[in-house]
Amino acid sequence: MFLQPNDELNVAIVLAQIFTTILVSIISALLCNRFANRAAVCGGYIQSSLASLLSTTLLLLLPFLLTSFTDSHHALDILILLLHHYSLRLGSSLQPIGLTGSIATGKSTVSNLLRSTYNQPIVDVDKIAHSILLPSHPLKAYSQIVKAFGSTILNDDSSRTINRTALGAVIFSDAGKRRVLNKITHPKIRRCMLSQIIYNKVVKNERQVWVDVPLLFESPGLRYLFGLIVVVSTEPELQRKRLEKRNPELTSSQCVDRINSQMPLLEKVKMSHICVNNDGGINDLQSKVHTCVSRVVNGNAFEKGLDKAKILWVAMLICNDDGIGAFGVKMAALAYFTGMAVARR
Ligand SMILES: CC(C)(COP(=O)(O)OP(=O)(O)OC[C@H]1O[C@@H](n2cnc3c(N)ncnc32)[C@H](O)[C@@H]1O)[C@@H](O)C(=O)NCCC(=O)NCCS
Ligand SMILES: Nc1ncnc2c1ncn2[C@@H]1O[C@H](COP(=O)(O)OP(=O)(O)OP(=O)(O)O)[C@@H](O)[C@H]1O
């Protein structure tokens, strides 16, 4: 079933479906041809029977393979992997810039400045997380979440959409439940995030892409995806006050739960390349963002470390929400051979 190309994820999926359909057809045709040639050369009864049996099996398997590719998102994973691989070979990297911080330290405010003043492309991971929750989203987190948390987290109206405040109250006060939600949502968020990075880099040809990702350091290994990490920090008391002011629907203790559910900000600052301190007013923040953008545009703040990034991309794609199945093994093999090709250069 082909999806309608109505957003970056779907465009990438449709491209991936077309790509794998062509790839599988070429491989099958080549293999059939090879078997037929072998049989003709050897001329033996057993060989030619075996060859025709294998060719027929392959041809029969082809529609099945295509259906399973188009019904799943494995095709997208392979496309992302290959694009990443070839971008490294061409000497440019898909490595984006990570923008992080803790809750209410000002990531969205900085993103808005980057977008409006500097025309920078931003992938907003909170926005992705919200879209994932919709009943109509192709990655189908909605049904899994309702199964895990029950219908009490749904809005009472006819839409039956997820009430984010209700779900937040459950997961921010209980680390076990938070893990359950993260297990459902994070692989899907990651996949949409990667699709959007690829879309911006490859389709829109953007030089650098910023990714506003709140849990960059909390998600194991994710930091290696980024060539550069910028953290937005505020002093804890100011952070709590800004959170309470922005989200009046939350009680003081719910605000504290949300802050405590994340890694301490100081640790994040230590692990980042650039820190934008947001203890002052908006004008002060604007001038700090200006300094940050100058460093990034000059390019001298980027780290090397493509190998680490490459290993991570491969691991992220294999360990997706479908588990390490047969397709994961195939992808590992693909990654291994592409890696060998690079090593030989
Ligand atoms: C729990 C949900 C429904 C609350 O929605 P709500 O609109 O009230 O908050 P919002 O999404 O704007 O999140 C605000 C901030 O909370 C923090 N936060 C969100 N989810 C988590 C989490 N699982 N663990 C720790 N902090 C989180 C982030 O700093 C985020 O920027 C929502 O955040 C969600 O679906 N979270 C799970 C997905 C996720 O991890 N998102 C974070 C992006 S990686
Ligand atoms: N320099 C500033 N001066 C005054 N208010 C600010 C400043 N920076 C941010 N704020 C306000 O603080 C609140 C939190 O900021 P923002 O939403 O940008 O944080 P965030 O890190 O994106 O939060 P979240 O993690 O929840 O997505 C907002 O209401 C914002 O308007």
mmCIF file of C-alpha atoms and ligand atoms in Angstrom, residues 102-110 126 212 214 242-243 245-247 262 278-282 285, ligand 2:
data_model
loop_
_atom_site.group_PDB
_atom_site.id
_atom_site.type_symbol
_atom_site.label_atom_id
_atom_site.label_comp_id
_atom_site.label_asym_id
_atom_site.label_seq_id
_atom_site.Cartn_x
_atom_site.Cartn_y
_atom_site.Cartn_z
ATOM 1 C CA SER A 102 16.332 20.794 29.826
ATOM 2 C CA ILE A 103 12.624 21.424 29.990
ATOM 3 C CA ALA A 104 11.777 25.150 29.646
ATOM 4 C CA THR A 105 15.385 26.328 29.380
ATOM 5 C CA GLY A 106 14.574 28.016 26.054
ATOM 6 C CA LYS A 107 15.255 25.561 23.196
ATOM 7 C CA SER A 108 12.105 26.546 21.291
ATOM 8 C CA THR A 109 12.861 30.249 21.815
ATOM 9 C CA VAL A 110 16.353 29.722 20.364
ATOM 10 C CA ASP A 126 8.753 17.809 20.257
ATOM 11 C CA ASP A 212 15.796 20.636 18.535
ATOM 12 C CA PRO A 214 15.114 17.661 24.300
ATOM 13 C CA ARG A 242 9.434 29.885 33.404
ATOM 14 C CA LEU A 243 7.924 26.398 33.259
ATOM 15 C CA LYS A 245 4.414 30.497 33.864
ATOM 16 C CA ARG A 246 4.324 28.786 30.467
ATOM 17 C CA ASN A 247 2.260 25.791 31.635
ATOM 18 C CA GLN A 262 15.620 14.609 32.960
ATOM 19 C CA ASN A 278 19.599 31.979 28.834
ATOM 20 C CA ASP A 279 19.512 33.640 32.270
ATOM 21 C CA GLY A 280 19.029 37.112 30.788
ATOM 22 C CA GLY A 281 16.245 38.673 28.758
ATOM 23 C CA ILE A 282 15.364 38.136 25.101
ATOM 24 C CA LEU A 285 19.614 35.726 24.252
HETATM 25 N N1 LIG B 2 15.324 34.958 27.696
HETATM 26 C C1 LIG B 2 14.056 34.786 28.064
HETATM 27 N N2 LIG B 2 13.410 35.727 28.756
HETATM 28 C C2 LIG B 2 12.145 35.578 29.168
HETATM 29 N N3 LIG B 2 11.402 34.469 28.926
HETATM 30 C C3 LIG B 2 11.981 33.476 28.235
HETATM 31 C C4 LIG B 2 13.328 33.583 27.760
HETATM 32 N N4 LIG B 2 13.644 32.441 27.114
HETATM 33 C C5 LIG B 2 12.551 31.667 27.160
HETATM 34 N N5 LIG B 2 11.555 32.274 27.832
HETATM 35 C C6 LIG B 2 10.208 31.719 28.122
HETATM 36 O O1 LIG B 2 10.420 30.546 28.912
HETATM 37 C C7 LIG B 2 9.488 29.529 28.554
HETATM 38 C C8 LIG B 2 10.264 28.279 28.163
HETATM 39 O O2 LIG B 2 10.947 28.514 26.959
HETATM 40 P P1 LIG B 2 10.867 27.476 25.748
HETATM 41 O O3 LIG B 2 9.477 27.069 25.495
HETATM 42 O O4 LIG B 2 11.633 28.085 24.613
HETATM 43 O O5 LIG B 2 11.684 26.273 26.411
HETATM 44 P P2 LIG B 2 11.974 24.828 25.849
HETATM 45 O O6 LIG B 2 13.343 24.483 26.305
HETATM 46 O O7 LIG B 2 11.712 24.769 24.392
HETATM 47 O O8 LIG B 2 10.895 23.972 26.643
HETATM 48 P P3 LIG B 2 10.428 22.433 26.415
HETATM 49 O O9 LIG B 2 11.529 21.573 26.832
HETATM 50 O O10 LIG B 2 9.268 22.294 27.300
HETATM 51 O O11 LIG B 2 10.070 22.309 24.973
HETATM 52 C C9 LIG B 2 8.629 30.095 27.425
HETATM 53 O O12 LIG B 2 7.439 30.583 27.951
HETATM 54 C C10 LIG B 2 9.491 31.245 26.876
HETATM 55 O O13 LIG B 2 8.705 32.267 26.309
#
